[in-house]
Short mmCIF file of C-alpha atoms in Angstrom, two decimals:
data_model
loop_
_atom_site.label_atom_id
_atom_site.label_comp_id
_atom_site.label_asym_id
_atom_site.label_seq_id
_atom_site.Cartn_x
_atom_site.Cartn_y
_atom_site.Cartn_z
CA MET A 1 119.16 21.65 130.12
CA VAL A 2 119.27 18.07 128.80
CA LEU A 3 115.78 17.42 130.17
CA ALA A 4 114.46 20.60 128.55
CA MET A 5 115.96 19.66 125.19
CA SER A 6 114.56 16.14 125.46
CA LEU A 7 111.11 17.53 126.20
CA LEU A 8 111.34 19.92 123.26
CA LEU A 9 112.37 17.12 120.89
CA TRP A 10 109.57 14.91 122.21
CA ARG A 11 107.04 17.67 121.55
CA PHE A 12 108.39 18.20 118.07
CA PHE A 13 108.51 14.56 116.96
CA ARG A 14 105.26 13.45 118.60
CA ASP A 15 102.66 11.89 116.33
CA PRO A 16 99.37 11.49 118.21
CA GLU A 17 96.45 9.56 116.83
CA ARG A 18 93.63 11.76 115.58
CA ARG A 19 89.89 11.19 115.40
CA ILE A 20 89.15 11.75 111.71
CA PRO A 21 85.73 13.27 110.87
CA THR A 22 83.35 10.85 109.17
CA GLU A 23 80.97 13.45 107.71
CA ALA A 24 80.43 12.97 103.98
CA GLY A 25 82.15 15.66 101.93
CA ALA A 26 84.44 16.88 104.73
CA ILE A 27 87.89 18.13 103.65
CA VAL A 28 90.25 18.24 106.63
CA SER A 29 93.31 20.30 107.42
CA PRO A 30 96.62 18.72 106.37
CA ALA A 31 98.52 20.50 109.14
CA ASP A 32 98.44 21.72 112.71
CA GLY A 33 98.81 25.49 112.83
CA THR A 34 97.12 28.83 112.25
CA VAL A 35 95.34 29.97 109.09
CA ILE A 36 97.31 32.96 107.77
CA TYR A 37 95.36 33.58 104.56
CA VAL A 38 92.45 32.43 102.43
CA LYS A 39 93.11 33.76 98.92
CA PRO A 40 90.96 33.46 95.80
CA ILE A 41 92.53 31.98 92.66
CA ARG A 42 91.15 33.61 89.50
CA GLU A 43 92.34 32.63 86.03
CA GLY A 44 95.42 31.06 87.58
CA GLN A 45 96.40 34.23 89.48
CA ILE A 46 96.59 34.66 93.27
CA PRO A 47 96.59 38.06 95.05
CA TRP A 48 99.95 38.98 96.55
CA ALA A 49 99.68 42.63 97.56
CA GLU A 50 95.99 43.41 97.14
CA LYS A 51 96.35 47.17 97.64
CA GLN A 52 98.84 47.32 94.77
CA GLY A 53 96.91 44.78 92.71
CA ARG A 54 99.97 42.49 92.50
CA THR A 55 99.49 38.78 91.87
CA PHE A 56 101.52 35.61 91.41
CA SER A 57 100.63 32.60 89.31
CA LEU A 58 99.41 29.26 90.61
CA ALA A 59 101.62 27.49 88.04
CA GLU A 60 104.72 29.26 89.38
CA PHE A 61 103.82 28.29 92.94
CA VAL A 62 103.11 24.59 92.35
CA GLN A 63 105.37 24.12 89.29
CA ALA A 64 102.61 22.14 87.58
CA ASP A 65 99.65 22.85 85.30
CA VAL A 66 97.29 20.04 86.34
CA LEU A 67 95.30 22.03 88.92
CA PRO A 68 92.27 24.14 87.90
CA GLN A 69 92.78 27.85 87.24
CA GLY A 70 90.09 28.88 89.70
CA GLY A 71 89.75 28.09 93.38
CA VAL A 72 91.04 28.99 96.83
CA LEU A 73 94.52 28.95 98.38
CA ILE A 74 94.63 28.41 102.15
CA GLY A 75 97.90 29.01 104.02
CA ILE A 76 98.59 27.33 107.37
CA ALA A 77 101.58 28.48 109.45
CA MET A 78 103.15 25.89 111.76
CA ASN A 79 105.27 26.84 114.76
CA TYR A 80 107.92 24.61 116.29
CA LEU A 81 105.53 23.39 119.03
CA ASP A 82 102.90 22.13 116.57
CA VAL A 83 102.68 18.48 115.55
CA HIS A 84 104.66 18.35 112.30
CA VAL A 85 103.15 15.23 110.75
CA ASN A 86 100.92 16.23 107.83
CA ARG A 87 97.79 14.38 106.73
CA SER A 88 95.69 13.93 103.60
CA PRO A 89 92.73 16.36 103.35
CA MET A 90 90.54 13.76 101.61
CA ALA A 91 90.47 10.19 100.36
CA GLY A 92 91.91 9.70 96.89
CA ARG A 93 94.86 8.71 94.74
CA ILE A 94 98.12 10.64 94.66
CA ARG A 95 98.20 11.85 91.07
CA LEU A 96 101.44 13.79 91.45
CA LEU A 97 104.19 13.96 94.07
CA ARG A 98 106.88 16.49 93.19
CA HIS A 99 109.91 17.81 95.06
CA ILE A 100 110.59 21.40 94.00
CA LYS A 101 114.15 22.50 94.74
CA GLY A 102 114.66 25.99 96.07
CA LEU A 103 116.01 28.25 98.80
CA PHE A 104 115.51 28.30 102.56
CA LEU A 105 114.38 31.87 103.15
CA SER A 106 112.48 33.04 106.20
CA LEU A 107 108.75 32.66 105.60
CA LYS A 108 108.34 36.22 106.86
CA ARG A 109 109.60 37.24 103.42
CA ARG A 110 106.74 37.33 100.94
CA GLU A 111 108.75 35.83 98.09
CA ALA A 112 109.67 32.76 100.15
CA ILE A 113 106.61 30.74 99.12
CA LEU A 114 107.73 30.98 95.48
CA GLU A 115 111.47 30.60 96.02
CA ASN A 116 111.75 28.11 98.88
CA GLU A 117 112.10 24.36 98.58
CA ARG A 118 108.72 22.62 98.73
CA VAL A 119 106.88 19.37 98.06
CA LEU A 120 103.67 19.30 96.02
CA THR A 121 101.17 16.48 96.50
CA ILE A 122 98.08 16.38 94.27
CA ILE A 123 95.26 14.12 95.46
CA ASP A 124 92.49 13.07 93.06
CA ASN A 125 89.21 11.62 94.36
CA GLY A 126 87.77 10.99 90.90
CA ARG A 127 85.63 14.16 90.95
CA PHE A 128 88.16 16.88 91.73
CA GLN A 129 91.75 17.42 92.85
CA ILE A 130 93.34 19.07 95.86
CA GLY A 131 96.93 20.29 96.03
CA VAL A 132 98.96 20.19 99.27
CA VAL A 133 102.20 22.21 99.28
CA GLN A 134 104.68 21.66 102.13
CA ILE A 135 107.02 24.67 102.20
CA ALA A 136 110.49 24.68 103.77
CA SER A 137 111.78 27.69 105.70
CA ARG A 138 115.02 29.11 107.05
CA LEU A 139 115.06 26.48 109.83
CA VAL A 140 113.49 23.65 107.83
CA ARG A 141 115.93 21.74 105.66
CA LYS A 142 114.02 18.51 105.19
CA ILE A 143 110.51 17.53 104.11
CA VAL A 144 109.95 13.79 104.52
CA PRO A 145 107.19 12.20 102.37
CA TYR A 146 105.59 9.04 103.76
CA VAL A 147 103.77 8.15 100.53
CA ARG A 148 104.44 7.54 96.85
CA GLU A 149 102.85 8.71 93.62
CA GLY A 150 99.94 6.45 92.70
CA ALA A 151 99.17 5.46 96.30
CA HIS A 152 95.58 5.53 97.54
CA LEU A 153 94.99 7.48 100.75
CA GLN A 154 92.17 7.70 103.24
CA ARG A 155 91.01 11.02 104.64
CA GLY A 156 93.37 12.00 107.46
CA GLU A 157 96.03 9.45 106.53
CA ARG A 158 99.60 10.55 107.17
CA LEU A 159 101.30 12.21 104.17
CA GLY A 160 104.69 13.10 105.57
CA MET A 161 106.59 15.27 108.01
CA ILE A 162 107.98 18.77 107.72
CA ARG A 163 110.55 19.68 110.34
CA PHE A 164 110.41 22.63 112.75
CA GLY A 165 108.33 25.75 112.09
CA SER A 166 107.12 25.97 108.51
CA GLN A 167 104.03 26.32 106.31
CA VAL A 168 101.56 24.11 104.46
CA ASP A 169 99.27 25.50 101.75
CA VAL A 170 96.17 23.86 100.31
CA VAL A 171 94.81 24.48 96.81
CA LEU A 172 91.06 23.84 96.62
CA PRO A 173 89.10 23.90 93.34
CA GLN A 174 86.36 26.38 92.51
CA LEU A 175 83.14 24.40 92.82
CA PRO A 176 79.67 25.79 93.59
CA GLU A 177 79.09 22.98 96.08
CA LEU A 178 82.37 23.58 97.96
CA GLN A 179 81.92 25.64 101.12
CA ILE A 180 85.05 27.02 102.84
CA ALA A 181 84.89 26.61 106.63
CA VAL A 182 87.99 28.55 107.81
CA THR A 183 89.09 32.17 108.11
CA PRO A 184 92.47 33.77 108.91
CA GLY A 185 93.44 33.43 112.57
CA MET A 186 91.75 30.07 113.15
CA LYS A 187 93.77 27.33 114.87
CA LEU A 188 93.67 23.96 113.12
CA GLN A 189 94.56 20.35 113.84
CA ALA A 190 95.71 18.04 111.07
CA GLY A 191 93.15 15.38 110.23
CA THR A 192 90.45 16.72 112.55
CA SER A 193 89.70 20.37 111.68
CA ILE A 194 87.42 20.77 108.67
CA LEU A 195 88.74 23.18 106.00
CA ALA A 196 85.76 22.88 103.67
CA THR A 197 82.72 20.77 102.90
CA CYS A 198 81.67 19.50 99.49
CA ARG A 199 77.88 19.69 99.83
CA SER A 200 77.20 17.41 96.84
CA GLU A 201 78.82 14.57 98.78
CA ALA A 202 76.82 15.19 101.93
CA PRO A 203 73.71 13.11 102.63
CA ASP A 204 70.32 14.64 101.91
#
């Protein structure tokens, strides 16, 4: 039993090195896990129950109004066996790092992403911004940032750790040159899997 628990804790707290893609314009996954949704953001609204036409606001989700009102929201579910160290999707400066107090509901409940405790990190590369939202769950009571507001990050650099099974969402801007590379059901690795490519930054 002790050996099994030790092995489980080792798996949970492991932090392997990752080979970060060098392709120009690549935006990488901030988390290990499975893509659970890719939702459009239109005029600051995100679909919640598409059949009923229900939406929720981006501002309510991130508790900030510095992100664009159009774009894409990608949700990544992490289970307790995934690596729980999160990484920066792109190189840039941390424009905003905000801890949003909240509840610790099960992420199976739809309202949890709006009501649960979470940490918002906005990264600015000088051309556009990306938001990373680490969301706590019923089992997760601590999100540990490794960085500070104003810090400059490299693509794939460690952002922080979120304990046990949880969720990380990514807010991407609406840009004609931005091509989304993931669909629901895909398995991702933090720092290595490409979420999207900004074609204007790619070589001719």
